mmCIF file of C-alpha atoms in Angstrom:
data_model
loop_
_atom_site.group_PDB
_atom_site.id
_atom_site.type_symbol
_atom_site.label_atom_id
_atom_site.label_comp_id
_atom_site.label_asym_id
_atom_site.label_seq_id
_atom_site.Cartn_x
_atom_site.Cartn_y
_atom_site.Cartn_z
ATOM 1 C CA UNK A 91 114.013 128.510 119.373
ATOM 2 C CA UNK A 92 111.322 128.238 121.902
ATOM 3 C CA UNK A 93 110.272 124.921 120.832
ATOM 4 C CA UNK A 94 114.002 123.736 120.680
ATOM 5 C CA UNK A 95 114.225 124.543 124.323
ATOM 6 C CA UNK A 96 111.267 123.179 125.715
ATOM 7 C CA UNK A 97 112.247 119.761 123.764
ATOM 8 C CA UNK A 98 115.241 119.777 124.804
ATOM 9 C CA UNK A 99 114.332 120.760 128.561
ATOM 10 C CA UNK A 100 111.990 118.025 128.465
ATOM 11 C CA UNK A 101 114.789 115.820 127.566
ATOM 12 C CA UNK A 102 117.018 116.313 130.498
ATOM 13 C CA UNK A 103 114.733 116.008 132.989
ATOM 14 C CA UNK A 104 113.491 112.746 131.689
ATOM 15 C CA UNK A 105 117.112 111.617 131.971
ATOM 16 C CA UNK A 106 117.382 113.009 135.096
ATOM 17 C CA UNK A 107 114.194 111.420 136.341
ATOM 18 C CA UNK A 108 115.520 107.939 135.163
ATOM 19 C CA UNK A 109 118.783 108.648 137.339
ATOM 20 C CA UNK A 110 116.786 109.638 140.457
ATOM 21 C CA UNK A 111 115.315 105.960 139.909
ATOM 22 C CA UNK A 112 118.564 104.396 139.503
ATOM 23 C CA UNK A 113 119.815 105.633 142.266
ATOM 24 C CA UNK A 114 116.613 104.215 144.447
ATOM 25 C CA UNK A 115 117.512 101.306 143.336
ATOM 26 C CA UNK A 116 121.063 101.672 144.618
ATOM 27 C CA UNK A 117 120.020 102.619 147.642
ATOM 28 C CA UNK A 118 117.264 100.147 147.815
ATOM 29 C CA UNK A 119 119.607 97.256 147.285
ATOM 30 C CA UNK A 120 121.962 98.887 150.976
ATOM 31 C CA UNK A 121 118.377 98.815 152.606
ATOM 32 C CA UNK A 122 118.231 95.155 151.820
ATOM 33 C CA UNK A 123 121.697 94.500 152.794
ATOM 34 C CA UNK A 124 120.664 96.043 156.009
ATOM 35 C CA UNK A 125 117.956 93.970 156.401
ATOM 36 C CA UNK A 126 120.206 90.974 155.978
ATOM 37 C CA UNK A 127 122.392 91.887 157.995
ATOM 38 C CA UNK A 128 119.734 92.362 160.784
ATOM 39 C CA UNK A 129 118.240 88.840 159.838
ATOM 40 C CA UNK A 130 121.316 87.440 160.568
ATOM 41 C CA UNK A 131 121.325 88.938 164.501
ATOM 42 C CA UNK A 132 117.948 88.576 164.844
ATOM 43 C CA UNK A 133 118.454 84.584 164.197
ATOM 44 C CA UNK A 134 121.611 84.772 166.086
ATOM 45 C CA UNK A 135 119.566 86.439 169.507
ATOM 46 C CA UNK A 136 121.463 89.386 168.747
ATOM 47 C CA UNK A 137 119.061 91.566 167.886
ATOM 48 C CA UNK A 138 115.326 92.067 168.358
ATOM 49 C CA UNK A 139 112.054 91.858 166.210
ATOM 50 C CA UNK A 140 111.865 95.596 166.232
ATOM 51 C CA UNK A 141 115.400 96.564 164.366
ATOM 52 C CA UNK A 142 114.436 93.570 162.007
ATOM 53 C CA UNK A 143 110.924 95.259 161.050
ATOM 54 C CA UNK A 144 112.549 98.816 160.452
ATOM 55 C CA UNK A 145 115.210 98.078 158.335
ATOM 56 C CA UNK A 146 112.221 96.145 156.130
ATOM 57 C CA UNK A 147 110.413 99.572 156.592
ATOM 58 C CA UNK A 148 113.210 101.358 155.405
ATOM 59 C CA UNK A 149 113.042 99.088 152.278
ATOM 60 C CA UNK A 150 109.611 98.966 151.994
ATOM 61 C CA UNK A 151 109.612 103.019 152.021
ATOM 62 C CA UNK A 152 112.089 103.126 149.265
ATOM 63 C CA UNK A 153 109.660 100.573 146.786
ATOM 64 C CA UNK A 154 106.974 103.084 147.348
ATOM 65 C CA UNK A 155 109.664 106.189 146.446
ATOM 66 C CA UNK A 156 110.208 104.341 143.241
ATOM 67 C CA UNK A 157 106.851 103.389 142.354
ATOM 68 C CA UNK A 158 106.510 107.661 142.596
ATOM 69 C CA UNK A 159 109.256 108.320 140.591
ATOM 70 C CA UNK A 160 108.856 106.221 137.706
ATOM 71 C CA UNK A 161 105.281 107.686 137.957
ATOM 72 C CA UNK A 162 107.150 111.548 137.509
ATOM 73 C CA UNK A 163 108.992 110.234 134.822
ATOM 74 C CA UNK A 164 106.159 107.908 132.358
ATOM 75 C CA UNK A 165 105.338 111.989 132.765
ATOM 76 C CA UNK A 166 107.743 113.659 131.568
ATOM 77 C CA UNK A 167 108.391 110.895 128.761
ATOM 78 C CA UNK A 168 104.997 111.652 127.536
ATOM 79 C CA UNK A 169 105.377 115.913 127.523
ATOM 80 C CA UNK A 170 108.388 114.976 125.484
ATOM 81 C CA UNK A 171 106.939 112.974 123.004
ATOM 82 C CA UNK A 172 103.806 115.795 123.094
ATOM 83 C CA UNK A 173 106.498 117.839 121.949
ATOM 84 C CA UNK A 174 107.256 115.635 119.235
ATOM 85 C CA UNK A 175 103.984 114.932 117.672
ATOM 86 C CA UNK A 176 104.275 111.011 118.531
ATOM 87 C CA UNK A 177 102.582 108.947 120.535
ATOM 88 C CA UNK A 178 104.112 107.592 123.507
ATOM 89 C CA UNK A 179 104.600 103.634 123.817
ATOM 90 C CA UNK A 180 103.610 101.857 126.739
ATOM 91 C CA UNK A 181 106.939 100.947 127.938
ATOM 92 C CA UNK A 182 109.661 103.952 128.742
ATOM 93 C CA UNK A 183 112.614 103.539 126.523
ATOM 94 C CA UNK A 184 116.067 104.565 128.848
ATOM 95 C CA UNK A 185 117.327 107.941 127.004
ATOM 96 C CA UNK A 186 121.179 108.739 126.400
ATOM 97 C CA UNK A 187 123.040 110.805 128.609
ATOM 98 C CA UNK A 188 122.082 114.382 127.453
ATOM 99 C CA UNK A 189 124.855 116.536 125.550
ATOM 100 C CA UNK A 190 125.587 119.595 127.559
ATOM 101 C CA UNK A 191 128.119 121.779 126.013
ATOM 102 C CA UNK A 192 130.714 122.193 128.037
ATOM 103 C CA UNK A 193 131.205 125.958 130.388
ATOM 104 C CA UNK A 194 132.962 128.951 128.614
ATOM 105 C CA UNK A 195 135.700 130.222 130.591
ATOM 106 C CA UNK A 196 133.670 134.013 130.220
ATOM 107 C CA UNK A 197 130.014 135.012 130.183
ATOM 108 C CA UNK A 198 131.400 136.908 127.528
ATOM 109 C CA UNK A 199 131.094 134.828 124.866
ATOM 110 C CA UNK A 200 127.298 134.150 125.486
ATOM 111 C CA UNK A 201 127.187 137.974 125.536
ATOM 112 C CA UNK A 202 128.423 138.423 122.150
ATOM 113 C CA UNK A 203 126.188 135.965 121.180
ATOM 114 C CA UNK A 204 123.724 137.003 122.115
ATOM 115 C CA UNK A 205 124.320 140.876 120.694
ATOM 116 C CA UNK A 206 124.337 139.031 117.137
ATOM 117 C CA UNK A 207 121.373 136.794 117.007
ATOM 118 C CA UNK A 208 118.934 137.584 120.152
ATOM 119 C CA UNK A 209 115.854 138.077 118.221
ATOM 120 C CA UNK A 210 113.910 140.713 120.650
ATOM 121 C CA UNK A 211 117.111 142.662 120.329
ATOM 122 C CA UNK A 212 117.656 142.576 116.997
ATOM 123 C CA UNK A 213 114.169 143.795 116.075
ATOM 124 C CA UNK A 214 115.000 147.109 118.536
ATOM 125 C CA UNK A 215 117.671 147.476 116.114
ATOM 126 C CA UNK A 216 116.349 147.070 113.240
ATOM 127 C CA UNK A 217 113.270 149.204 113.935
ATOM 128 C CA UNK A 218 116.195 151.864 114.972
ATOM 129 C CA UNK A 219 117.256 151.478 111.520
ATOM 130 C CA UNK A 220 113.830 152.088 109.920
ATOM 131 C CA UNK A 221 113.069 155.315 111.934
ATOM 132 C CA UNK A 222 116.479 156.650 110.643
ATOM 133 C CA UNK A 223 115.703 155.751 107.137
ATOM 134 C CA UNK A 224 112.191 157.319 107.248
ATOM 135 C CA UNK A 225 114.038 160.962 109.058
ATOM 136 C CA UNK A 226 116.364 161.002 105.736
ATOM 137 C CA UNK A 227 113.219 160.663 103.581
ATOM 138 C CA UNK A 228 111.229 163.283 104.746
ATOM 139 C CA UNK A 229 114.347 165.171 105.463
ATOM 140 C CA UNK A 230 114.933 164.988 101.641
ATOM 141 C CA UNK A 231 111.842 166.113 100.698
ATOM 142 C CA UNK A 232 111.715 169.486 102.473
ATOM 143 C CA UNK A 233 114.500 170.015 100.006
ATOM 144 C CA UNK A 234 113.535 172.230 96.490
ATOM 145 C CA UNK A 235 113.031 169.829 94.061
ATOM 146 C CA UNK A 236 113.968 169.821 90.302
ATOM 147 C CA UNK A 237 112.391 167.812 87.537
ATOM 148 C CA UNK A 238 114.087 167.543 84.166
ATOM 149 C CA UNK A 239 112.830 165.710 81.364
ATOM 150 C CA UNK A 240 112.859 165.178 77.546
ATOM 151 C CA UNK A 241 111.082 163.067 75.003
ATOM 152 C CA UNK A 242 111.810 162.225 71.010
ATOM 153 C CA UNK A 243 108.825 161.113 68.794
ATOM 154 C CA UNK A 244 109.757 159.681 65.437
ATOM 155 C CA UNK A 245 107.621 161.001 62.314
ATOM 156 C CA UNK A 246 106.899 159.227 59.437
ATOM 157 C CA UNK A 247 106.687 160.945 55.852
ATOM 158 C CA UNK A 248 103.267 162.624 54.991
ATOM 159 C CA UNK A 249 102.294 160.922 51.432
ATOM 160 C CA UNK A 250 99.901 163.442 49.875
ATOM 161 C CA UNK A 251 96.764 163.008 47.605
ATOM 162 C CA UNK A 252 98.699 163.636 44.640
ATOM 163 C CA UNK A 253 101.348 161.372 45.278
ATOM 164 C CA UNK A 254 104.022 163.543 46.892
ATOM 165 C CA UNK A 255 105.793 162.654 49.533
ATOM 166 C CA UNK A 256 106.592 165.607 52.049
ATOM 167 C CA UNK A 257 108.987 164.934 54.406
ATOM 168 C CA UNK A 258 108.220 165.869 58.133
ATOM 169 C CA UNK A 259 110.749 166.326 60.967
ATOM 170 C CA UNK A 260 111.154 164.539 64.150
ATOM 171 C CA UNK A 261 109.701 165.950 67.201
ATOM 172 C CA UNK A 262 112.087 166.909 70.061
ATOM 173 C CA UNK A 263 110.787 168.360 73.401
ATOM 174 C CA UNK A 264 112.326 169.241 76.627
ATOM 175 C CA UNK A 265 110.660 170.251 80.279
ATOM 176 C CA UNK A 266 111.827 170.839 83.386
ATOM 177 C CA UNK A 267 109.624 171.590 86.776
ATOM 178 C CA UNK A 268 111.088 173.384 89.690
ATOM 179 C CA UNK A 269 109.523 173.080 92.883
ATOM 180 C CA UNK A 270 109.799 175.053 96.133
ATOM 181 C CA UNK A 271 107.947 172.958 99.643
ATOM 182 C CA UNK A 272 107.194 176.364 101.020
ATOM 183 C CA UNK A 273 104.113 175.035 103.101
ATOM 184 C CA UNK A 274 105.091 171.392 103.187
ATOM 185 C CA UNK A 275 108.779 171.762 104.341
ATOM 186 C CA UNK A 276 107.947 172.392 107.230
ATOM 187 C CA UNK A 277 106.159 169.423 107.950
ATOM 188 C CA UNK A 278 108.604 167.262 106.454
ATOM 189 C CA UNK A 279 111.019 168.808 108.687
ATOM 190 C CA UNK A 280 108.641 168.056 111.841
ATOM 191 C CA UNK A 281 108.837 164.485 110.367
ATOM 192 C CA UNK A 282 111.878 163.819 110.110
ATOM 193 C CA UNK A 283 112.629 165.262 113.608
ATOM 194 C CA UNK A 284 110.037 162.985 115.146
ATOM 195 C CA UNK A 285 111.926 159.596 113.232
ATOM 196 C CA UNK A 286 114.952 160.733 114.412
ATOM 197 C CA UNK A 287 113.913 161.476 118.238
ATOM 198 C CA UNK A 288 111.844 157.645 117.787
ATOM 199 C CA UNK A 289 115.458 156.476 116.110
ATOM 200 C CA UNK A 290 117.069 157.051 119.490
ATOM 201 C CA UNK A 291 114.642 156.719 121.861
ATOM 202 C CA UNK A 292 114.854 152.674 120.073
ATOM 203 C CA UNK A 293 118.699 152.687 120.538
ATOM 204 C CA UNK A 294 118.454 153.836 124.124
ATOM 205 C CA UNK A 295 116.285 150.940 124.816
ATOM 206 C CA UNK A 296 118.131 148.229 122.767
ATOM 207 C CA UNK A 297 120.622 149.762 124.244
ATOM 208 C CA UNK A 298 119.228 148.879 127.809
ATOM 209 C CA UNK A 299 118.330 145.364 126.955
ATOM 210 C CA UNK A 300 121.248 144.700 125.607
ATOM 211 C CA UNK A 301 122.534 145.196 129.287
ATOM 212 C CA UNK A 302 120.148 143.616 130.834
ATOM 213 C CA UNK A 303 120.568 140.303 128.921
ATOM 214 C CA UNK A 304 124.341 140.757 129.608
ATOM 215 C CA UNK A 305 123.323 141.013 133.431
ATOM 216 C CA UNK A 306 120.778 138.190 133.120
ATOM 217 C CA UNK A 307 123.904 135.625 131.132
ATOM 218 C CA UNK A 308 126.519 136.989 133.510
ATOM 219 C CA UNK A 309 124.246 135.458 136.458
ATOM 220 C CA UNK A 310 123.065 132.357 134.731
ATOM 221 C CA UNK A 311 126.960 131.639 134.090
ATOM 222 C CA UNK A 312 127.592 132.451 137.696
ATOM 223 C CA UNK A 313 124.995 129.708 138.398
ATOM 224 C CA UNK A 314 126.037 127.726 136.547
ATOM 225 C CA UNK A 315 129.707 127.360 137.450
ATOM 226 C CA UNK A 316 128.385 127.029 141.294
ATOM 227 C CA UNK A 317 126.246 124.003 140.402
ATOM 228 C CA UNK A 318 128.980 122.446 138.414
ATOM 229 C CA UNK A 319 131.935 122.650 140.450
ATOM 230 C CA UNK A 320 129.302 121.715 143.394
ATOM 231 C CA UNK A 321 128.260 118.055 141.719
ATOM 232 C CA UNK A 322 132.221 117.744 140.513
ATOM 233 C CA UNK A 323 132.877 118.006 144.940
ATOM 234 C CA UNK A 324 129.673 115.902 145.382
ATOM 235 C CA UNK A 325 130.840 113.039 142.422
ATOM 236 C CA UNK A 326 134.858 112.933 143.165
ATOM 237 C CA UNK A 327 134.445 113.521 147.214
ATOM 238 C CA UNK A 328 131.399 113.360 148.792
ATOM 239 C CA UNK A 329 129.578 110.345 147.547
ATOM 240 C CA UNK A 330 132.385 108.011 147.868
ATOM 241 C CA UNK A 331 133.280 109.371 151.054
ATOM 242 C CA UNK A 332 129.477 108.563 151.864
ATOM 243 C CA UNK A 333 129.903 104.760 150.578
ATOM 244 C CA UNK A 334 133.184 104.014 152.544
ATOM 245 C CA UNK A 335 131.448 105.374 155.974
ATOM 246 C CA UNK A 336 128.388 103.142 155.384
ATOM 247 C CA UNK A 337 130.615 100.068 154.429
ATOM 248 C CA UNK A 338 132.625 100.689 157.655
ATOM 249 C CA UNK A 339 129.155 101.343 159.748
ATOM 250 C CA UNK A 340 127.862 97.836 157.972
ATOM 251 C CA UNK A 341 130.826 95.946 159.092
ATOM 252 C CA UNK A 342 130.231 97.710 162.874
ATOM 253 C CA UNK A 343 126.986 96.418 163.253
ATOM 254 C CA UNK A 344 127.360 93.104 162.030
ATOM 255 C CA UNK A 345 130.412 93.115 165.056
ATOM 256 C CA UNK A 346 128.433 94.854 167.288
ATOM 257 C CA UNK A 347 129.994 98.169 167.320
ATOM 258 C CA UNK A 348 127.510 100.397 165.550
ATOM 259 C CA UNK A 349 123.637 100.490 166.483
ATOM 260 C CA UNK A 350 120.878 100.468 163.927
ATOM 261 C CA UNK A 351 120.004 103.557 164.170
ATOM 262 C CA UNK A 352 123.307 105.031 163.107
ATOM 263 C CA UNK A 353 123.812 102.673 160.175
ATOM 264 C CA UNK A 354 120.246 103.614 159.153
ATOM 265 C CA UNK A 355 121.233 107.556 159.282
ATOM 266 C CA UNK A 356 124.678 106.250 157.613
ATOM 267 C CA UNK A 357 122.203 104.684 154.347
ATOM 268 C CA UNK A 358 119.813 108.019 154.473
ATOM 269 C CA UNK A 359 123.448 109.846 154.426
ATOM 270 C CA UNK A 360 124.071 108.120 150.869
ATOM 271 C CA UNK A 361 120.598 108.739 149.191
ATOM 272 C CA UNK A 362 120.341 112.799 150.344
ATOM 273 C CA UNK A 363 123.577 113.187 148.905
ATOM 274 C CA UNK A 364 123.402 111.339 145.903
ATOM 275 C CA UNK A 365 120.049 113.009 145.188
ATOM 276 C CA UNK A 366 121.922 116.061 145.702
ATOM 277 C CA UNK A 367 124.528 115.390 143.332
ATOM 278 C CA UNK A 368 121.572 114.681 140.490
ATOM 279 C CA UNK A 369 119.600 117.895 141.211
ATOM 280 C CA UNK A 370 123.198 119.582 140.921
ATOM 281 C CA UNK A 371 123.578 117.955 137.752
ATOM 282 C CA UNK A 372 120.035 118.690 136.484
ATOM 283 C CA UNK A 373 120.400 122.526 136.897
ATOM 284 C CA UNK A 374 124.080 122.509 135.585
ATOM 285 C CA UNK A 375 121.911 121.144 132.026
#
């Protein structure tokens, strides 16, 4: 289950780490509209040198961000395939979105879940289960004890020198053994007292993991509908609201209405929150 995890962990941040690039790309291809849109003043004497050289710094800054990224992700490609047991080709093949089940409407379900088939707390249990076994046996033998048993031997006919045959009779023989633990009762008693005090000093702790692990999943789904419902307002509202501000603020400065600076801060707008809405998404999966 471990391993299962940590593959598919490895998974979703690869995806993820290809969607941070995609959307440096995005965001690299506004930069260069900015900086065409400055060329265009700058030959028209509407602008100076200096807006023309950082708008291409602005570009320039977001090559260099996706040189780094696709550097974080040839990473994580290759802990994933380490995972695996393969060897990882040169070039990095795009992934698939990642299935992510969807939310239960309760924690509760995760809780019951967990009750049946988290391993730690199973093996409380089950070790509960032993020590109560082992109190009943050595309960049961401080108890007298009585031993019956019987046998039957069949005899053959006893030929004698002479010729004569003398029949003999089957053999038949019963015993029985009663015994009294006067010296080892007591210690089987002790015993069995000392499985059962184990017995539910296990249950008390299963027990107490068993609400701690509810505590733990009761959070985690907390978390997690926080991050979701926070990328579904990021996806649906804030992003696009981001993209029709900066294609209002691009039309501004190409009239003349809107400096540089504030279209600039209008593109940085659209990357922080679209980075946002990926590292929403990432810890949602």
């Amino acid at each position: 289950l471990d391993l299962v995890a940590a593959a598919k962990t490895a998974y979703v941040e690869l995806y993820y780490h290809q969607r941070v690039i995609d959307d440096l790309e995005r965001q690299r291809e506004l930069a260069e509209q900015i900086a065409v849109s400055v060329r265009s003043r700058v030959e028209a004497n509407l602008a100076g040198m200096d807006e023309l050289n950082a708008a291409l710094a602005a570009m320039w800054r977001l090559d260099a961000e996706i040189l780094t990224h696709h550097n974080d992700a040839h990473t994580a490609h290759h802990q994933l395939d380490a995972l695996r047991g393969v060897l990882s080709p040169d070039d990095m093949p795009a992934v698939a979105t990642p299935a992510v089940p969807d939310l239960p409407d309760t924690f509760l379900v995760w809780t019951d879940s967990a009750r049946a088939n988290y391993a730690p707390l199973r093996q409380m249990l089950h070790q509960a289960e032993s020590y109560r076994l082992n109190a009943m046996a050595s309960n049961r033998m401080s108890w007298p004890m009585l031993e019956l048993s019987a046998s039957y031997g069949i005899r053959e006919d006893l030929v004698m020198d002479d010729g004569m045959v003398e029949p003999q009779d089957n053999m038949w023989n019963f015993g029985a053994t009663f015994s009294l633990p006067i010296f080892k009762g007591r210690q089987e008693k002790q015993m069995s007292r000392s499985m059962t005090a184990m017995q539910r000093q296990m249950e008390s702790e299963a027990a107490q993991m068993a609400k701690d692990v509810d505590g733990e999943l009761r959070a985690l789904h907390m978390r997690a509908e926080h991050f979701r419902d926070a990328a579904k307002m990021y996806e649906d509202k804030i992003v696009p609201a981001d993209d029709e501000a900066f294609k209002t603020a691009l039309a501004g400065y190409s009239a003349g209405r809107t400096s540089l600076p504030d279209l600039l801060i209008y593109a940085m707008t659209i990357y922080r929150d679209r980075t946002a809405l990926t590292d929403l998404q990432l810890s949602y999966a």
